């Protein structure tokens, strides 16, 4: 595969990965701030779908295209910027996996509350606090990864 096509796929998939993450977080956050149970139920339903459709697929594509570009470009795998990128990607993934589980639980709790016309239970808000807490390091990791990919510091 041509290096430029591979690089284009890597950049597009990183854009989808980061863009879906930031967009989902934005809408989920502000749906929760509204405390409108019906809005939260609808938004959380689509956030879960977006995570599986876009985030999961691009999360797999990123290392595949990245490692192949490293190989084609002849970069040493032990380069500091590559090692830091890998570690930060693993950190972001370690945050994302429980977030997916939390989002599914939050969606189910919100849908049940909307269906029953009740308030969200305390468990929902506990999950939400954990969701936010895990989102911060994942977001920071991706910002640093983007810088590392562009700057490629030695």
mmCIF file of N, CA, C and O in Angstrom, residues 19-68:
data_model
loop_
_atom_site.group_PDB
_atom_site.id
_atom_site.type_symbol
_atom_site.label_atom_id
_atom_site.label_comp_id
_atom_site.label_asym_id
_atom_site.label_seq_id
_atom_site.Cartn_x
_atom_site.Cartn_y
_atom_site.Cartn_z
ATOM 1 N N UNK A 19 -12.700 12.827 17.091
ATOM 2 C CA UNK A 19 -13.914 13.621 16.876
ATOM 3 C C UNK A 19 -15.149 12.975 17.469
ATOM 4 O O UNK A 19 -15.976 13.646 18.097
ATOM 5 N N UNK A 20 -15.274 11.669 17.303
ATOM 6 C CA UNK A 20 -16.410 10.970 17.907
ATOM 7 C C UNK A 20 -16.323 11.042 19.418
ATOM 8 O O UNK A 20 -17.322 11.281 20.103
ATOM 9 N N UNK A 21 -15.114 10.869 19.938
ATOM 10 C CA UNK A 21 -14.929 10.936 21.391
ATOM 11 C C UNK A 21 -15.299 12.293 21.959
ATOM 12 O O UNK A 21 -16.052 12.386 22.935
ATOM 13 N N UNK A 22 -14.787 13.347 21.353
ATOM 14 C CA UNK A 22 -15.060 14.686 21.874
ATOM 15 C C UNK A 22 -16.526 15.060 21.651
ATOM 16 O O UNK A 22 -17.160 15.670 22.512
ATOM 17 N N UNK A 23 -17.085 14.672 20.509
ATOM 18 C CA UNK A 23 -18.497 14.969 20.240
ATOM 19 C C UNK A 23 -19.424 14.222 21.178
ATOM 20 O O UNK A 23 -20.367 14.791 21.736
ATOM 21 N N UNK A 24 -19.144 12.944 21.380
ATOM 22 C CA UNK A 24 -19.962 12.151 22.297
ATOM 23 C C UNK A 24 -19.875 12.702 23.707
ATOM 24 O O UNK A 24 -20.887 12.812 24.411
ATOM 25 N N UNK A 25 -18.665 13.056 24.119
ATOM 26 C CA UNK A 25 -18.488 13.607 25.467
ATOM 27 C C UNK A 25 -19.244 14.918 25.621
ATOM 28 O O UNK A 25 -19.896 15.156 26.644
ATOM 29 N N UNK A 26 -19.174 15.759 24.612
ATOM 30 C CA UNK A 26 -19.862 17.055 24.646
ATOM 31 C C UNK A 26 -21.369 16.867 24.833
ATOM 32 O O UNK A 26 -21.971 17.451 25.725
ATOM 33 N N UNK A 27 -21.968 16.055 23.983
ATOM 34 C CA UNK A 27 -23.425 15.875 24.049
ATOM 35 C C UNK A 27 -23.850 15.132 25.314
ATOM 36 O O UNK A 27 -24.868 15.461 25.917
ATOM 37 N N UNK A 28 -23.071 14.148 25.705
ATOM 38 C CA UNK A 28 -23.394 13.403 26.937
ATOM 39 C C UNK A 28 -23.296 14.327 28.151
ATOM 40 O O UNK A 28 -24.170 14.299 29.023
ATOM 41 N N UNK A 29 -22.239 15.129 28.187
ATOM 42 C CA UNK A 29 -22.049 16.046 29.309
ATOM 43 C C UNK A 29 -23.219 17.021 29.425
ATOM 44 O O UNK A 29 -23.813 17.165 30.489
ATOM 45 N N UNK A 30 -23.572 17.655 28.322
ATOM 46 C CA UNK A 30 -24.612 18.672 28.400
ATOM 47 C C UNK A 30 -26.022 18.098 28.505
ATOM 48 O O UNK A 30 -26.907 18.743 29.063
ATOM 49 N N UNK A 31 -26.227 16.891 28.024
ATOM 50 C CA UNK A 31 -27.508 16.226 28.294
ATOM 51 C C UNK A 31 -27.633 15.981 29.793
ATOM 52 O O UNK A 31 -28.699 16.201 30.385
ATOM 53 N N UNK A 32 -26.533 15.561 30.414
ATOM 54 C CA UNK A 32 -26.545 15.316 31.859
ATOM 55 C C UNK A 32 -26.702 16.605 32.651
ATOM 56 O O UNK A 32 -27.414 16.622 33.657
ATOM 57 N N UNK A 33 -26.051 17.657 32.216
ATOM 58 C CA UNK A 33 -26.183 18.950 32.900
ATOM 59 C C UNK A 33 -27.640 19.426 32.863
ATOM 60 O O UNK A 33 -28.133 20.012 33.821
ATOM 61 N N UNK A 34 -28.348 19.106 31.786
ATOM 62 C CA UNK A 34 -29.757 19.514 31.669
ATOM 63 C C UNK A 34 -30.650 18.794 32.675
ATOM 64 O O UNK A 34 -31.723 19.277 33.020
ATOM 65 N N UNK A 35 -30.230 17.607 33.098
ATOM 66 C CA UNK A 35 -31.003 16.736 34.004
ATOM 67 C C UNK A 35 -32.363 16.325 33.431
ATOM 68 O O UNK A 35 -33.233 15.849 34.141
ATOM 69 N N UNK A 36 -32.530 16.496 32.130
ATOM 70 C CA UNK A 36 -33.749 16.072 31.441
ATOM 71 C C UNK A 36 -33.602 14.582 31.132
ATOM 72 O O UNK A 36 -32.827 14.193 30.251
ATOM 73 N N UNK A 37 -34.335 13.758 31.855
ATOM 74 C CA UNK A 37 -34.184 12.306 31.763
ATOM 75 C C UNK A 37 -34.421 11.811 30.339
ATOM 76 O O UNK A 37 -33.677 10.955 29.846
ATOM 77 N N UNK A 38 -35.420 12.358 29.671
ATOM 78 C CA UNK A 38 -35.698 11.913 28.296
ATOM 79 C C UNK A 38 -34.557 12.276 27.354
ATOM 80 O O UNK A 38 -34.163 11.472 26.507
ATOM 81 N N UNK A 39 -34.006 13.478 27.502
ATOM 82 C CA UNK A 39 -32.871 13.892 26.669
ATOM 83 C C UNK A 39 -31.657 13.009 26.949
ATOM 84 O O UNK A 39 -30.962 12.584 26.015
ATOM 85 N N UNK A 40 -31.410 12.737 28.212
ATOM 86 C CA UNK A 40 -30.281 11.891 28.590
ATOM 87 C C UNK A 40 -30.449 10.493 27.998
ATOM 88 O O UNK A 40 -29.485 9.900 27.493
ATOM 89 N N UNK A 41 -31.652 9.966 28.034
ATOM 90 C CA UNK A 41 -31.908 8.630 27.484
ATOM 91 C C UNK A 41 -31.621 8.597 25.978
ATOM 92 O O UNK A 41 -30.961 7.665 25.484
ATOM 93 N N UNK A 42 -32.082 9.601 25.259
ATOM 94 C CA UNK A 42 -31.872 9.637 23.803
ATOM 95 C C UNK A 42 -30.395 9.831 23.474
ATOM 96 O O UNK A 42 -29.830 9.105 22.651
ATOM 97 N N UNK A 43 -29.767 10.786 24.120
ATOM 98 C CA UNK A 43 -28.357 11.067 23.832
ATOM 99 C C UNK A 43 -27.480 9.866 24.186
ATOM 100 O O UNK A 43 -26.611 9.472 23.403
ATOM 101 N N UNK A 44 -27.714 9.264 25.343
ATOM 102 C CA UNK A 44 -26.873 8.126 25.745
ATOM 103 C C UNK A 44 -27.046 6.945 24.793
ATOM 104 O O UNK A 44 -26.080 6.213 24.523
ATOM 105 N N UNK A 45 -28.240 6.786 24.250
ATOM 106 C CA UNK A 45 -28.468 5.716 23.278
ATOM 107 C C UNK A 45 -27.592 5.921 22.039
ATOM 108 O O UNK A 45 -26.925 4.996 21.568
ATOM 109 N N UNK A 46 -27.543 7.140 21.535
ATOM 110 C CA UNK A 46 -26.751 7.421 20.342
ATOM 111 C C UNK A 46 -25.251 7.482 20.619
ATOM 112 O O UNK A 46 -24.442 7.163 19.740
ATOM 113 N N UNK A 47 -24.869 7.846 21.826
ATOM 114 C CA UNK A 47 -23.455 7.841 22.201
ATOM 115 C C UNK A 47 -22.933 6.402 22.195
ATOM 116 O O UNK A 47 -21.834 6.134 21.694
ATOM 117 N N UNK A 48 -23.709 5.470 22.713
ATOM 118 C CA UNK A 48 -23.296 4.064 22.714
ATOM 119 C C UNK A 48 -23.157 3.553 21.277
ATOM 120 O O UNK A 48 -22.169 2.891 20.934
ATOM 121 N N UNK A 49 -24.101 3.899 20.425
ATOM 122 C CA UNK A 49 -24.032 3.476 19.014
ATOM 123 C C UNK A 49 -22.793 4.067 18.350
ATOM 124 O O UNK A 49 -22.049 3.367 17.656
ATOM 125 N N UNK A 50 -22.551 5.361 18.553
ATOM 126 C CA UNK A 50 -21.391 6.023 17.943
ATOM 127 C C UNK A 50 -20.088 5.407 18.421
ATOM 128 O O UNK A 50 -19.139 5.247 17.638
ATOM 129 N N UNK A 51 -20.030 5.053 19.706
ATOM 130 C CA UNK A 51 -18.809 4.437 20.221
ATOM 131 C C UNK A 51 -18.516 3.115 19.533
ATOM 132 O O UNK A 51 -17.372 2.825 19.191
ATOM 133 N N UNK A 52 -19.531 2.304 19.322
ATOM 134 C CA UNK A 52 -19.307 1.024 18.660
ATOM 135 C C UNK A 52 -19.039 1.201 17.170
ATOM 136 O O UNK A 52 -18.176 0.528 16.605
ATOM 137 N N UNK A 53 -19.759 2.100 16.541
ATOM 138 C CA UNK A 53 -19.646 2.275 15.099
ATOM 139 C C UNK A 53 -18.348 2.970 14.698
ATOM 140 O O UNK A 53 -17.648 2.527 13.785
ATOM 141 N N UNK A 54 -18.000 4.041 15.383
ATOM 142 C CA UNK A 54 -16.838 4.833 14.989
ATOM 143 C C UNK A 54 -15.618 4.604 15.876
ATOM 144 O O UNK A 54 -14.523 4.365 15.374
ATOM 145 N N UNK A 55 -15.795 4.708 17.181
ATOM 146 C CA UNK A 55 -14.646 4.631 18.082
ATOM 147 C C UNK A 55 -14.012 3.247 18.057
ATOM 148 O O UNK A 55 -12.788 3.125 17.940
ATOM 149 N N UNK A 56 -14.804 2.217 18.171
ATOM 150 C CA UNK A 56 -14.246 0.861 18.217
ATOM 151 C C UNK A 56 -13.520 0.518 16.916
ATOM 152 O O UNK A 56 -12.414 -0.042 16.949
ATOM 153 N N UNK A 57 -14.113 0.859 15.777
ATOM 154 C CA UNK A 57 -13.479 0.508 14.498
ATOM 155 C C UNK A 57 -12.190 1.297 14.274
ATOM 156 O O UNK A 57 -11.177 0.734 13.854
ATOM 157 N N UNK A 58 -12.215 2.585 14.585
ATOM 158 C CA UNK A 58 -11.006 3.378 14.371
ATOM 159 C C UNK A 58 -9.943 3.085 15.427
ATOM 160 O O UNK A 58 -8.747 3.221 15.153
ATOM 161 N N UNK A 59 -10.365 2.668 16.604
ATOM 162 C CA UNK A 59 -9.393 2.290 17.639
ATOM 163 C C UNK A 59 -8.583 1.072 17.205
ATOM 164 O O UNK A 59 -7.422 0.921 17.600
ATOM 165 N N UNK A 60 -9.163 0.220 16.396
ATOM 166 C CA UNK A 60 -8.447 -0.929 15.850
ATOM 167 C C UNK A 60 -7.593 -0.501 14.654
ATOM 168 O O UNK A 60 -6.435 -0.919 14.506
ATOM 169 N N UNK A 61 -8.136 0.356 13.819
ATOM 170 C CA UNK A 61 -7.425 0.802 12.612
ATOM 171 C C UNK A 61 -6.177 1.626 12.937
ATOM 172 O O UNK A 61 -5.160 1.520 12.243
ATOM 173 N N UNK A 62 -6.216 2.416 14.001
ATOM 174 C CA UNK A 62 -5.095 3.279 14.357
ATOM 175 C C UNK A 62 -3.782 2.513 14.550
ATOM 176 O O UNK A 62 -2.789 2.855 13.907
ATOM 177 N N UNK A 63 -3.725 1.510 15.413
ATOM 178 C CA UNK A 63 -2.442 0.811 15.564
ATOM 179 C C UNK A 63 -2.034 0.035 14.308
ATOM 180 O O UNK A 63 -0.846 -0.067 14.001
ATOM 181 N N UNK A 64 -3.010 -0.483 13.577
ATOM 182 C CA UNK A 64 -2.664 -1.220 12.356
ATOM 183 C C UNK A 64 -1.979 -0.307 11.346
ATOM 184 O O UNK A 64 -0.913 -0.645 10.813
ATOM 185 N N UNK A 65 -2.567 0.840 11.083
ATOM 186 C CA UNK A 65 -1.972 1.779 10.128
ATOM 187 C C UNK A 65 -0.698 2.391 10.708
ATOM 188 O O UNK A 65 0.284 2.593 9.987
ATOM 189 N N UNK A 66 -0.706 2.677 12.000
ATOM 190 C CA UNK A 66 0.459 3.282 12.629
ATOM 191 C C UNK A 66 1.689 2.389 12.580
ATOM 192 O O UNK A 66 2.775 2.831 12.184
ATOM 193 N N UNK A 67 1.526 1.129 12.967
ATOM 194 C CA UNK A 67 2.677 0.213 12.949
ATOM 195 C C UNK A 67 3.163 -0.053 11.523
ATOM 196 O O UNK A 67 4.367 -0.179 11.279
ATOM 197 N N UNK A 68 2.227 -0.093 10.582
ATOM 198 C CA UNK A 68 2.643 -0.316 9.192
ATOM 199 C C UNK A 68 3.403 0.901 8.657
ATOM 200 O O UNK A 68 4.393 0.751 7.936
#
